[in-house]
C-alpha cells in the first residue's frame, strides 16, 4: 500500500498490506512520532526502560537501540537504561528456572549496550517508606521549552567530542557491574515473606493487582536511586484496552487517565511514559517475527489459570473474542480511553490548589469522599444492608486479620501494638477505592512490606497532630472570645 512495488508479506488491517521494508519504516515512524508528538522526553534525560522480556517491551528496546544508532537529525537524544524485575517467586518458578530466566535476560541486556539493572521482587521488603511519597519534580523540563532544550543539546554536542554513545559506554561499564551484584539469589526469609503475602490474598484478581503495585514501587525505586527522570513502559494498544475495562471493573475509574494515558506523573519526580500505546499486539508480533527481536517467556500469575479465574482474565477473554469478530473493537476501546482527562484532584493542583490526599499504595488522588447520592454511597449502603462490612471488633481484636482464617493460614499479626500490625480501621481510610478492594481481600495485613506500615504510621501520626493543632486553635479562639466578652 506504500511503495506499490514489492510483494506484501503481511496484512495489518483490512486493505493495509505491507512489504517488509515498508512495514519496518511504518513501525519505526510510529514510535518516533509518538515521542515527538508528546515531547515528554527532553534531550539528555536519563530514561529507564522497564523490560519484562515480552513482545511489547522487547520491541520497545529494539526501537530505542535503532533510534540511538541512527546518524540522522531524527536520532533519539536521551540516555537510556534498562531494568528487569524477576517475579518468578510468586509465579511458580523454581530457583533453577529463575536463574535460567535471568541468564537469558542478561544476555539480551548486555547485547543492547545499555546500562541495566536486575532486580528481584523480594527486594520490596527493603524499600524505604519514601517510595510512597510524591516527590517534587526536578528542574529538567519546565524551565525551558522543548525547542530550546533541543537547540541547547545540539550546541552542547557540537562543542563536545563525544556524544551519547560515549556516555552510555561509561554508564554501561559502571552499572553492569552493579547489576551483577543485584542478580544474586534473594534471602530465603524474604522469599518466604513474599509467598506468605500473596498466600494471604484470597483471589487471583487481588494478587494480580498487588503484584502490579509492588512491581511499580520497585521500578520507581530503581529509577530514583539511579537518577532516571522518566520510565518507559511497553504497554501496547491491546493491553491498554484490556487494562481500561479491567480498571473500570476494579473501581479505578478515577485514575484511568493516568493508568492508560501516554504519561503518568503521579510520582512527581519520575514520570511514566508509554510510547508503545499506538501499536496493536498483532503489529508487535509481526515486527518481532520478521526482524528477529529476541524475547524471553516468563510465566505470569494467571498462566494456565481457568478462563474465569480473575476479572482481568474475564475482560481479556471477552475483548479478544469481540476483536476476532469485529476487528475495530480494541481500537474503539483504546480511542475512548484517549478522551479521558486528568482527575479533578490533579486539575486543581495544576491551578495552584493544595496538594490532594493520595492513596497509600498507588499514589492516585483519593476518590473515596462520600457525597450525598453518589455511587460510592450506594455501594456502602448496600454493603451494610447485606452484612458484608467487616465487624467493628474484628480489626481491633486481631490487628487487622480475619479471625479464624488468619489463624489457620499462619498469620504473623499478634496485636495492634506489634510493629506492622496496622488495623484495617487505620489503613483503609488511606486508600483509594480500588486499593481498598485489594486490601479487603487480604486475610492478614501483617505480611505487607515494612515500608507500607511505616508510611501508614507516619500519615496517621501526621493526621493526629493536625487534629490536635486544630483543637488547640479552636480552644484558643474560644478563650479569646470569652475574654473579650
Tab-separated table of C-alpha atoms in Angstrom:
chain	number	residue	atom	x	y	z
A	1	UNK	CA	0.000	0.000	0.000
A	2	UNK	CA	3.036	2.362	0.246
A	3	UNK	CA	5.752	1.631	-2.285
A	4	UNK	CA	3.390	-0.083	-4.790
A	5	UNK	CA	6.358	-2.209	-5.938
A	6	UNK	CA	7.403	-5.018	-3.591
A	7	UNK	CA	5.219	-8.001	-2.776
A	8	UNK	CA	3.315	-7.771	0.526
A	9	UNK	CA	4.297	-10.062	3.390
A	10	UNK	CA	1.577	-9.217	5.907
A	11	UNK	CA	-1.805	-7.510	6.286
A	12	UNK	CA	-2.250	-5.392	9.418
A	13	UNK	CA	-5.840	-4.317	8.816
A	14	UNK	CA	-8.274	-4.907	6.004
A	15	UNK	CA	-6.664	-3.391	2.917
A	16	UNK	CA	-3.415	-2.449	4.712
A	17	UNK	CA	-0.868	-4.757	3.082
A	18	UNK	CA	2.843	-4.073	3.674
A	19	UNK	CA	6.072	-5.358	2.226
A	20	UNK	CA	8.851	-5.992	4.733
A	21	UNK	CA	10.744	-2.738	4.124
A	22	UNK	CA	7.650	-0.520	4.247
A	23	UNK	CA	6.362	-2.242	7.387
A	24	UNK	CA	9.672	-1.571	9.136
A	25	UNK	CA	9.542	2.100	8.124
A	26	UNK	CA	5.909	2.333	9.267
A	27	UNK	CA	6.688	0.706	12.620
A	28	UNK	CA	9.742	2.871	13.360
A	29	UNK	CA	7.977	6.066	12.315
A	30	UNK	CA	5.049	5.385	14.647
A	31	UNK	CA	7.385	5.044	17.648
A	32	UNK	CA	9.279	8.229	16.862
A	33	UNK	CA	6.080	10.124	16.098
A	34	UNK	CA	4.632	9.168	19.478
A	35	UNK	CA	7.677	10.566	21.298
A	36	UNK	CA	7.863	13.650	19.090
A	37	UNK	CA	4.174	14.485	19.343
A	38	UNK	CA	4.061	14.397	23.146
A	39	UNK	CA	7.503	15.963	23.731
A	40	UNK	CA	7.690	14.424	27.176
A	41	UNK	CA	11.350	13.361	26.982
A	42	UNK	CA	13.928	16.144	26.805
A	43	UNK	CA	17.366	15.750	25.208
A	44	UNK	CA	19.982	14.437	27.614
A	45	UNK	CA	17.440	12.999	30.067
A	46	UNK	CA	18.044	9.604	31.622
A	47	UNK	CA	15.213	7.241	30.698
A	48	UNK	CA	14.701	3.829	32.289
A	49	UNK	CA	13.153	1.136	30.063
A	50	UNK	CA	11.075	-1.381	32.034
A	51	UNK	CA	11.721	-4.704	30.294
A	52	UNK	CA	9.651	-7.799	31.052
A	53	UNK	CA	11.010	-9.967	28.245
A	54	UNK	CA	7.630	-9.989	26.496
A	55	UNK	CA	6.949	-8.946	22.878
A	56	UNK	CA	5.976	-5.305	23.534
A	57	UNK	CA	8.790	-4.297	25.882
A	58	UNK	CA	11.379	-6.198	23.784
A	59	UNK	CA	10.188	-4.357	20.685
A	60	UNK	CA	10.434	-1.063	22.600
A	61	UNK	CA	14.049	-1.842	23.494
A	62	UNK	CA	14.766	-2.571	19.816
A	63	UNK	CA	13.263	0.787	18.771
A	64	UNK	CA	15.434	2.675	21.253
A	65	UNK	CA	18.538	0.812	20.087
A	66	UNK	CA	17.861	1.683	16.457
A	67	UNK	CA	16.915	5.269	17.284
A	68	UNK	CA	20.194	5.913	19.095
A	69	UNK	CA	22.307	4.322	16.360
A	70	UNK	CA	20.846	6.439	13.534
A	71	UNK	CA	23.222	9.012	12.093
A	72	UNK	CA	20.452	11.433	11.166
A	73	UNK	CA	18.842	14.542	12.605
A	74	UNK	CA	15.966	12.358	13.785
A	75	UNK	CA	18.031	10.187	16.126
A	76	UNK	CA	16.920	9.831	19.739
A	77	UNK	CA	18.735	12.128	22.147
A	78	UNK	CA	18.049	10.692	25.606
A	79	UNK	CA	20.262	8.405	27.716
A	80	UNK	CA	18.589	5.016	28.240
A	81	UNK	CA	18.950	2.326	30.870
A	82	UNK	CA	17.031	-0.925	31.328
A	83	UNK	CA	15.527	-2.643	34.373
A	84	UNK	CA	14.173	-6.183	34.665
A	85	UNK	CA	12.208	-7.383	37.699
A	86	UNK	CA	12.289	-11.111	38.464
A	87	UNK	CA	8.819	-12.156	39.692
A	88	UNK	CA	9.388	-15.902	39.498
A	89	UNK	CA	8.873	-16.480	43.222
A	90	UNK	CA	5.149	-15.674	43.062
A	91	UNK	CA	4.627	-17.100	39.564
A	92	UNK	CA	5.554	-20.678	40.420
A	93	UNK	CA	9.114	-20.798	39.067
A	94	UNK	CA	11.774	-22.869	40.781
A	95	UNK	CA	15.164	-21.420	41.747
A	96	UNK	CA	16.783	-23.060	38.702
A	97	UNK	CA	14.126	-21.677	36.360
A	98	UNK	CA	14.535	-18.196	37.789
A	99	UNK	CA	18.299	-18.316	37.302
A	100	UNK	CA	17.837	-19.521	33.725
A	101	UNK	CA	15.453	-16.614	33.027
A	102	UNK	CA	17.943	-14.126	34.477
A	103	UNK	CA	20.754	-15.532	32.316
A	104	UNK	CA	18.616	-15.149	29.179
A	105	UNK	CA	17.618	-11.602	30.118
A	106	UNK	CA	21.188	-10.638	30.963
A	107	UNK	CA	22.364	-11.844	27.553
A	108	UNK	CA	19.801	-9.587	25.846
A	109	UNK	CA	20.645	-6.628	28.075
A	110	UNK	CA	24.387	-6.970	27.537
A	111	UNK	CA	23.842	-7.098	23.764
A	112	UNK	CA	21.893	-3.822	23.922
A	113	UNK	CA	24.927	-1.955	25.242
A	114	UNK	CA	22.776	-0.004	27.705
A	115	UNK	CA	23.332	0.138	31.471
A	116	UNK	CA	20.981	-2.376	33.040
A	117	UNK	CA	19.664	-3.273	36.472
A	118	UNK	CA	18.408	-6.699	37.542
A	119	UNK	CA	16.029	-6.697	40.499
A	120	UNK	CA	14.171	-9.377	42.441
A	121	UNK	CA	10.611	-8.864	43.629
A	122	UNK	CA	11.814	-9.831	47.132
A	123	UNK	CA	13.654	-6.504	47.271
A	124	UNK	CA	10.366	-4.728	48.037
A	125	UNK	CA	10.915	-5.717	51.678
A	126	UNK	CA	13.993	-3.443	51.728
A	127	UNK	CA	12.369	-0.389	50.113
A	128	UNK	CA	12.261	2.927	52.036
A	129	UNK	CA	8.912	4.440	53.014
A	130	UNK	CA	9.714	7.470	50.830
A	131	UNK	CA	8.714	5.361	47.814
A	132	UNK	CA	5.081	6.047	48.819
A	133	UNK	CA	5.569	9.817	48.844
A	134	UNK	CA	5.138	12.136	45.867
A	135	UNK	CA	8.414	13.950	45.280
A	136	UNK	CA	8.836	17.430	43.848
A	137	UNK	CA	9.720	17.295	40.120
A	138	UNK	CA	13.293	18.209	39.236
A	139	UNK	CA	14.285	21.299	37.258
A	140	UNK	CA	14.610	19.379	33.963
A	141	UNK	CA	11.932	20.292	31.507
A	142	UNK	CA	9.674	23.040	32.925
A	143	UNK	CA	12.401	25.725	32.885
A	144	UNK	CA	12.753	25.617	29.105
A	145	UNK	CA	10.583	24.826	26.137
A	146	UNK	CA	11.197	21.613	24.220
A	147	UNK	CA	12.613	23.527	21.258
A	148	UNK	CA	15.090	25.409	23.455
A	149	UNK	CA	16.157	22.151	25.101
A	150	UNK	CA	16.816	20.526	21.721
A	151	UNK	CA	18.825	23.504	20.433
A	152	UNK	CA	20.861	23.620	23.644
A	153	UNK	CA	21.562	19.894	23.445
A	154	UNK	CA	22.733	20.136	19.817
A	155	UNK	CA	25.067	23.041	20.670
A	156	UNK	CA	26.498	21.056	23.564
A	157	UNK	CA	27.028	18.014	21.336
A	158	UNK	CA	28.906	20.096	18.779
A	159	UNK	CA	31.191	21.508	21.457
A	160	UNK	CA	31.996	18.117	22.901
A	161	UNK	CA	33.990	15.461	21.092
A	162	UNK	CA	31.937	12.608	22.500
A	163	UNK	CA	28.192	12.058	22.470
A	164	UNK	CA	25.535	9.935	23.980
A	165	UNK	CA	27.279	6.729	22.914
A	166	UNK	CA	30.409	7.525	24.937
A	167	UNK	CA	28.278	8.407	27.943
A	168	UNK	CA	26.428	5.121	27.548
A	169	UNK	CA	29.687	3.191	27.385
A	170	UNK	CA	30.856	4.679	30.695
A	171	UNK	CA	27.474	4.152	32.355
A	172	UNK	CA	27.213	0.644	30.969
A	173	UNK	CA	30.533	-0.463	32.428
A	174	UNK	CA	29.668	1.039	35.798
A	175	UNK	CA	26.058	-0.192	36.082
A	176	UNK	CA	26.631	-3.645	34.606
A	177	UNK	CA	28.946	-4.472	37.486
A	178	UNK	CA	26.262	-3.220	39.882
A	179	UNK	CA	23.674	-5.350	38.114
A	180	UNK	CA	25.747	-8.475	38.645
A	181	UNK	CA	25.526	-7.884	42.385
A	182	UNK	CA	21.768	-7.415	42.202
A	183	UNK	CA	21.369	-10.748	40.414
A	184	UNK	CA	22.478	-12.677	43.491
A	185	UNK	CA	19.877	-15.083	44.943
A	186	UNK	CA	17.441	-13.386	47.348
A	187	UNK	CA	17.384	-14.083	51.049
A	188	UNK	CA	15.251	-17.168	51.783
A	189	UNK	CA	13.447	-15.223	54.530
A	190	UNK	CA	12.320	-12.587	52.027
A	191	UNK	CA	11.104	-15.256	49.624
A	192	UNK	CA	9.060	-16.829	52.403
A	193	UNK	CA	7.611	-13.442	53.342
A	194	UNK	CA	6.680	-12.804	49.718
A	195	UNK	CA	4.944	-16.161	49.386
A	196	UNK	CA	3.142	-15.575	52.690
A	197	UNK	CA	1.983	-12.165	51.471
A	198	UNK	CA	0.476	-13.496	48.247
A	199	UNK	CA	-0.872	-16.537	50.064
A	200	UNK	CA	-2.874	-14.219	52.324
A	201	UNK	CA	-4.855	-12.917	49.320
A	202	UNK	CA	-7.933	-14.975	48.576
A	203	UNK	CA	-8.482	-14.192	44.872
A	204	UNK	CA	-6.280	-14.094	41.778
A	205	UNK	CA	-7.653	-10.624	40.983
A	206	UNK	CA	-6.221	-9.196	44.218
A	207	UNK	CA	-2.900	-10.993	43.677
A	208	UNK	CA	-2.515	-9.521	40.177
A	209	UNK	CA	-3.363	-6.044	41.449
A	210	UNK	CA	-0.892	-6.245	44.338
A	211	UNK	CA	1.839	-7.651	42.070
A	212	UNK	CA	1.454	-4.703	39.708
A	213	UNK	CA	1.660	-2.271	42.642
A	214	UNK	CA	4.814	-3.847	44.111
A	215	UNK	CA	6.446	-4.048	40.682
A	216	UNK	CA	5.779	-0.339	40.127
A	217	UNK	CA	7.286	0.521	43.529
A	218	UNK	CA	10.442	-1.469	42.735
A	219	UNK	CA	10.875	0.129	39.296
A	220	UNK	CA	10.276	3.577	40.796
A	221	UNK	CA	12.910	2.957	43.469
A	222	UNK	CA	15.419	1.854	40.814
A	223	UNK	CA	14.723	4.989	38.780
A	224	UNK	CA	15.186	7.289	41.771
A	225	UNK	CA	18.302	5.506	43.037
A	226	UNK	CA	19.984	5.637	39.614
A	227	UNK	CA	18.907	9.186	38.707
A	228	UNK	CA	16.350	8.465	35.963
A	229	UNK	CA	13.613	11.049	35.470
A	230	UNK	CA	11.464	9.010	33.046
A	231	UNK	CA	10.361	5.373	32.918
A	232	UNK	CA	9.236	3.760	29.645
A	233	UNK	CA	6.611	1.044	29.883
A	234	UNK	CA	5.858	-1.336	26.993
A	235	UNK	CA	2.045	-1.234	27.243
A	236	UNK	CA	0.531	-1.846	23.793
A	237	UNK	CA	-2.815	-0.641	22.471
A	238	UNK	CA	-4.313	-4.089	23.042
A	239	UNK	CA	-3.063	-4.297	26.619
A	240	UNK	CA	-4.271	-0.788	27.431
A	241	UNK	CA	-7.743	-1.580	26.082
A	242	UNK	CA	-7.932	-4.590	28.398
A	243	UNK	CA	-6.500	-2.536	31.263
A	244	UNK	CA	-9.070	0.213	30.765
A	245	UNK	CA	-12.041	-2.131	31.085
A	246	UNK	CA	-10.377	-4.095	33.890
A	247	UNK	CA	-9.689	-0.984	35.962
A	248	UNK	CA	-13.260	0.163	35.487
A	249	UNK	CA	-14.406	-3.191	36.855
A	250	UNK	CA	-11.993	-2.879	39.798
A	251	UNK	CA	-13.268	0.557	40.828
A	252	UNK	CA	-10.298	2.525	39.478
A	253	UNK	CA	-12.238	4.738	37.114
A	254	UNK	CA	-10.973	7.936	38.769
A	255	UNK	CA	-7.374	7.139	37.791
A	256	UNK	CA	-7.958	5.804	34.264
A	257	UNK	CA	-6.331	8.824	32.622
A	258	UNK	CA	-3.072	8.136	34.480
A	259	UNK	CA	-3.267	4.350	34.187
A	260	UNK	CA	-3.791	4.306	30.402
A	261	UNK	CA	-2.545	7.691	29.127
A	262	UNK	CA	0.785	8.424	27.473
A	263	UNK	CA	2.300	9.982	30.584
A	264	UNK	CA	1.697	9.397	34.282
A	265	UNK	CA	3.180	11.949	36.695
A	266	UNK	CA	1.620	10.747	39.945
A	267	UNK	CA	5.089	10.188	41.480
A	268	UNK	CA	6.235	13.751	40.802
A	269	UNK	CA	9.958	13.403	40.133
A	270	UNK	CA	9.665	10.287	37.921
A	271	UNK	CA	7.218	10.295	35.010
A	272	UNK	CA	5.990	7.065	33.422
A	273	UNK	CA	5.536	7.163	29.619
A	274	UNK	CA	4.011	4.577	27.267
A	275	UNK	CA	5.456	5.006	23.755
A	276	UNK	CA	4.085	1.631	22.531
A	277	UNK	CA	0.450	2.536	23.155
A	278	UNK	CA	-0.333	3.029	19.438
A	279	UNK	CA	0.754	-0.500	18.476
A	280	UNK	CA	-1.600	-3.451	18.424
A	281	UNK	CA	-0.422	-6.841	19.679
A	282	UNK	CA	-0.577	-8.105	16.093
A	283	UNK	CA	1.781	-5.412	14.782
A	284	UNK	CA	4.277	-6.090	17.558
A	285	UNK	CA	4.177	-9.860	16.997
A	286	UNK	CA	4.797	-9.483	13.246
A	287	UNK	CA	7.636	-6.994	13.776
A	288	UNK	CA	9.395	-9.275	16.263
A	289	UNK	CA	8.939	-12.246	13.947
A	290	UNK	CA	10.138	-10.525	10.761
A	291	UNK	CA	13.162	-8.792	12.277
A	292	UNK	CA	14.270	-11.353	14.845
A	293	UNK	CA	13.682	-9.369	18.031
A	294	UNK	CA	14.707	-11.628	20.958
A	295	UNK	CA	12.139	-12.224	23.694
A	296	UNK	CA	12.087	-14.265	26.894
A	297	UNK	CA	8.954	-16.022	28.071
A	298	UNK	CA	8.257	-15.744	31.789
A	299	UNK	CA	5.098	-17.204	33.340
A	300	UNK	CA	2.599	-14.837	34.916
A	301	UNK	CA	0.248	-15.293	37.839
A	302	UNK	CA	-2.584	-16.277	35.501
A	303	UNK	CA	-0.542	-18.686	33.364
A	304	UNK	CA	-2.564	-21.900	32.909
A	305	UNK	CA	-5.351	-20.389	35.035
A	306	UNK	CA	-9.012	-21.027	34.275
A	307	UNK	CA	-10.870	-18.748	31.876
A	308	UNK	CA	-12.791	-17.005	34.667
A	309	UNK	CA	-10.084	-17.128	37.326
A	310	UNK	CA	-9.810	-13.328	37.642
A	311	UNK	CA	-11.511	-10.153	36.446
A	312	UNK	CA	-8.523	-9.388	34.209
A	313	UNK	CA	-8.802	-12.825	32.638
A	314	UNK	CA	-12.533	-12.430	32.005
A	315	UNK	CA	-12.125	-8.975	30.440
A	316	UNK	CA	-9.220	-10.157	28.290
A	317	UNK	CA	-11.168	-13.154	27.002
A	318	UNK	CA	-14.241	-11.014	26.345
A	319	UNK	CA	-12.327	-8.338	24.443
A	320	UNK	CA	-10.300	-10.814	22.368
A	321	UNK	CA	-13.496	-12.653	21.451
A	322	UNK	CA	-15.087	-9.452	20.193
A	323	UNK	CA	-11.892	-8.499	18.360
A	324	UNK	CA	-11.988	-11.766	16.410
A	325	UNK	CA	-15.478	-10.961	15.126
A	326	UNK	CA	-15.205	-7.162	14.961
A	327	UNK	CA	-11.606	-6.039	14.175
A	328	UNK	CA	-12.169	-2.464	15.361
A	329	UNK	CA	-13.087	-3.436	18.934
A	330	UNK	CA	-9.680	-2.870	20.560
A	331	UNK	CA	-9.036	0.396	18.717
A	332	UNK	CA	-12.505	1.703	19.658
A	333	UNK	CA	-11.965	0.999	23.360
A	334	UNK	CA	-8.461	2.492	23.165
A	335	UNK	CA	-9.647	5.664	21.408
A	336	UNK	CA	-12.362	6.082	24.013
A	337	UNK	CA	-9.732	5.960	26.729
A	338	UNK	CA	-7.716	8.637	24.932
A	339	UNK	CA	-10.512	11.129	25.558
A	340	UNK	CA	-10.146	10.834	29.328
A	341	UNK	CA	-8.578	13.820	31.067
A	342	UNK	CA	-6.779	14.213	34.373
A	343	UNK	CA	-8.645	13.597	37.596
A	344	UNK	CA	-10.231	16.592	39.364
A	345	UNK	CA	-7.535	16.383	42.046
A	346	UNK	CA	-4.707	16.795	39.547
A	347	UNK	CA	-6.574	19.502	37.641
A	348	UNK	CA	-6.985	21.504	40.831
A	349	UNK	CA	-3.323	21.019	41.676
A	350	UNK	CA	-2.334	22.489	38.298
A	351	UNK	CA	-4.324	25.632	39.150
A	352	UNK	CA	-2.425	26.158	42.391
A	353	UNK	CA	-4.796	24.315	44.732
A	354	UNK	CA	-3.403	22.464	47.783
A	355	UNK	CA	-1.849	19.053	47.237
A	356	UNK	CA	-4.667	16.455	47.264
A	357	UNK	CA	-4.603	13.477	49.578
A	358	UNK	CA	-3.181	10.494	47.741
A	359	UNK	CA	-3.662	6.758	48.017
A	360	UNK	CA	-1.180	4.953	50.244
A	361	UNK	CA	-0.392	2.295	47.613
A	362	UNK	CA	-0.949	3.634	44.083
A	363	UNK	CA	-0.448	7.388	44.831
A	364	UNK	CA	-3.578	8.388	42.900
A	365	UNK	CA	-5.702	11.199	44.385
A	366	UNK	CA	-8.184	9.701	46.840
A	367	UNK	CA	-11.614	9.132	45.308
A	368	UNK	CA	-13.384	7.969	48.463
A	369	UNK	CA	-15.136	11.180	49.521
A	370	UNK	CA	-18.731	10.075	50.087
A	371	UNK	CA	-21.130	12.560	48.528
A	372	UNK	CA	-24.869	12.508	49.028
A	373	UNK	CA	-26.494	10.384	46.349
A	374	UNK	CA	-23.174	9.247	44.862
A	375	UNK	CA	-22.457	5.768	43.522
A	376	UNK	CA	-19.942	5.190	46.336
A	377	UNK	CA	-22.573	5.976	48.951
A	378	UNK	CA	-24.938	3.491	47.303
A	379	UNK	CA	-22.238	0.798	47.416
A	380	UNK	CA	-21.504	1.433	51.109
A	381	UNK	CA	-25.194	1.324	51.990
A	382	UNK	CA	-25.556	-1.907	50.021
A	383	UNK	CA	-22.636	-3.452	51.906
A	384	UNK	CA	-24.178	-2.521	55.228
A	385	UNK	CA	-27.551	-3.947	54.282
A	386	UNK	CA	-26.061	-7.210	53.045
A	387	UNK	CA	-23.846	-7.504	56.174
A	388	UNK	CA	-20.664	-7.669	54.083
A	389	UNK	CA	-18.973	-4.958	56.082
A	390	UNK	CA	-16.237	-6.166	58.481
A	391	UNK	CA	-17.339	-6.318	62.152
A	392	UNK	CA	-16.152	-3.316	64.118
A	393	UNK	CA	-14.417	-5.502	66.722
A	394	UNK	CA	-12.501	-7.593	64.194
A	395	UNK	CA	-9.657	-5.151	63.365
A	396	UNK	CA	-9.083	-4.205	66.992
A	397	UNK	CA	-9.111	-7.757	68.190
A	398	UNK	CA	-6.848	-9.315	65.580
A	399	UNK	CA	-4.660	-6.490	64.419
A	400	UNK	CA	-6.397	-6.291	61.052
A	401	UNK	CA	-6.723	-10.027	60.365
A	402	UNK	CA	-9.850	-12.007	59.674
A	403	UNK	CA	-10.024	-14.148	62.792
A	404	UNK	CA	-10.133	-17.898	62.162
A	405	UNK	CA	-8.985	-17.579	58.557
A	406	UNK	CA	-5.875	-15.713	59.693
A	407	UNK	CA	-5.099	-18.252	62.403
A	408	UNK	CA	-5.433	-21.184	60.006
A	409	UNK	CA	-3.116	-19.545	57.451
A	410	UNK	CA	-0.355	-18.869	59.964
A	411	UNK	CA	-0.920	-15.134	60.297
A	412	UNK	CA	2.033	-13.175	61.638
A	413	UNK	CA	-0.044	-10.466	63.349
A	414	UNK	CA	-0.277	-10.702	67.119
A	415	UNK	CA	-1.839	-7.463	68.280
A	416	UNK	CA	-2.310	-3.875	67.217
A	417	UNK	CA	0.755	-2.735	69.179
A	418	UNK	CA	3.123	-5.040	67.351
A	419	UNK	CA	5.246	-3.485	64.576
A	420	UNK	CA	3.488	-3.736	61.233
A	421	UNK	CA	0.155	-4.843	62.696
A	422	UNK	CA	-1.940	-1.917	61.480
A	423	UNK	CA	-5.669	-2.328	61.907
A	424	UNK	CA	-7.930	-2.024	58.900
A	425	UNK	CA	-9.587	0.968	60.548
A	426	UNK	CA	-6.239	2.810	60.362
A	427	UNK	CA	-5.272	1.520	56.914
A	428	UNK	CA	-8.391	1.638	54.717
A	429	UNK	CA	-9.047	5.413	55.002
A	430	UNK	CA	-5.627	6.000	53.403
A	431	UNK	CA	-6.502	4.008	50.258
A	432	UNK	CA	-8.415	4.733	47.082
A	433	UNK	CA	-11.495	2.616	46.343
A	434	UNK	CA	-9.647	0.170	44.071
A	435	UNK	CA	-6.831	-0.467	46.566
A	436	UNK	CA	-9.378	-0.885	49.356
A	437	UNK	CA	-10.878	-3.823	47.485
A	438	UNK	CA	-7.441	-5.447	47.227
A	439	UNK	CA	-6.635	-4.965	50.918
A	440	UNK	CA	-10.098	-6.149	51.989
A	441	UNK	CA	-9.332	-9.388	50.156
A	442	UNK	CA	-6.253	-9.977	52.335
A	443	UNK	CA	-6.560	-12.299	55.307
A	444	UNK	CA	-3.594	-10.704	57.087
A	445	UNK	CA	-2.164	-7.182	56.852
A	446	UNK	CA	0.989	-8.001	58.790
A	447	UNK	CA	2.520	-9.677	55.715
A	448	UNK	CA	2.736	-6.368	53.837
A	449	UNK	CA	6.266	-4.930	53.430
A	450	UNK	CA	7.517	-2.785	56.304
A	451	UNK	CA	7.759	0.390	54.205
A	452	UNK	CA	3.974	0.345	53.765
A	453	UNK	CA	3.394	0.029	57.528
A	454	UNK	CA	5.927	2.802	58.203
A	455	UNK	CA	4.118	5.150	55.855
A	456	UNK	CA	0.752	4.257	57.422
A	457	UNK	CA	2.137	5.149	60.836
A	458	UNK	CA	3.635	8.393	59.544
A	459	UNK	CA	0.407	9.510	57.918
A	460	UNK	CA	-1.703	8.603	60.929
A	461	UNK	CA	0.666	10.488	63.263
A	462	UNK	CA	0.539	13.475	60.943
A	463	UNK	CA	-3.270	13.368	60.883
A	464	UNK	CA	-3.418	13.092	64.682
A	465	UNK	CA	-1.063	16.057	65.063
A	466	UNK	CA	-3.175	18.069	62.646
A	467	UNK	CA	-6.301	17.310	64.666
A	468	UNK	CA	-4.571	18.354	67.888
A	469	UNK	CA	-3.468	21.650	66.346
A	470	UNK	CA	-6.993	22.336	65.116
A	471	UNK	CA	-8.429	21.557	68.560
A	472	UNK	CA	-5.849	23.826	70.195
A	473	UNK	CA	-6.708	26.674	67.821
A	474	UNK	CA	-10.422	26.221	68.494
A	475	UNK	CA	-9.854	26.242	72.256
A	476	UNK	CA	-7.617	29.300	71.988
A	477	UNK	CA	-10.251	31.090	69.921
A	478	UNK	CA	-12.923	30.216	72.475
A	479	UNK	CA	-10.765	31.570	75.321
A	480	UNK	CA	-10.167	34.828	73.437
A	481	UNK	CA	-13.863	35.264	72.817
A	482	UNK	CA	-14.619	34.634	76.476
A	483	UNK	CA	-12.024	37.262	77.483
A	484	UNK	CA	-13.487	39.841	75.108
A	485	UNK	CA	-16.966	39.286	76.461
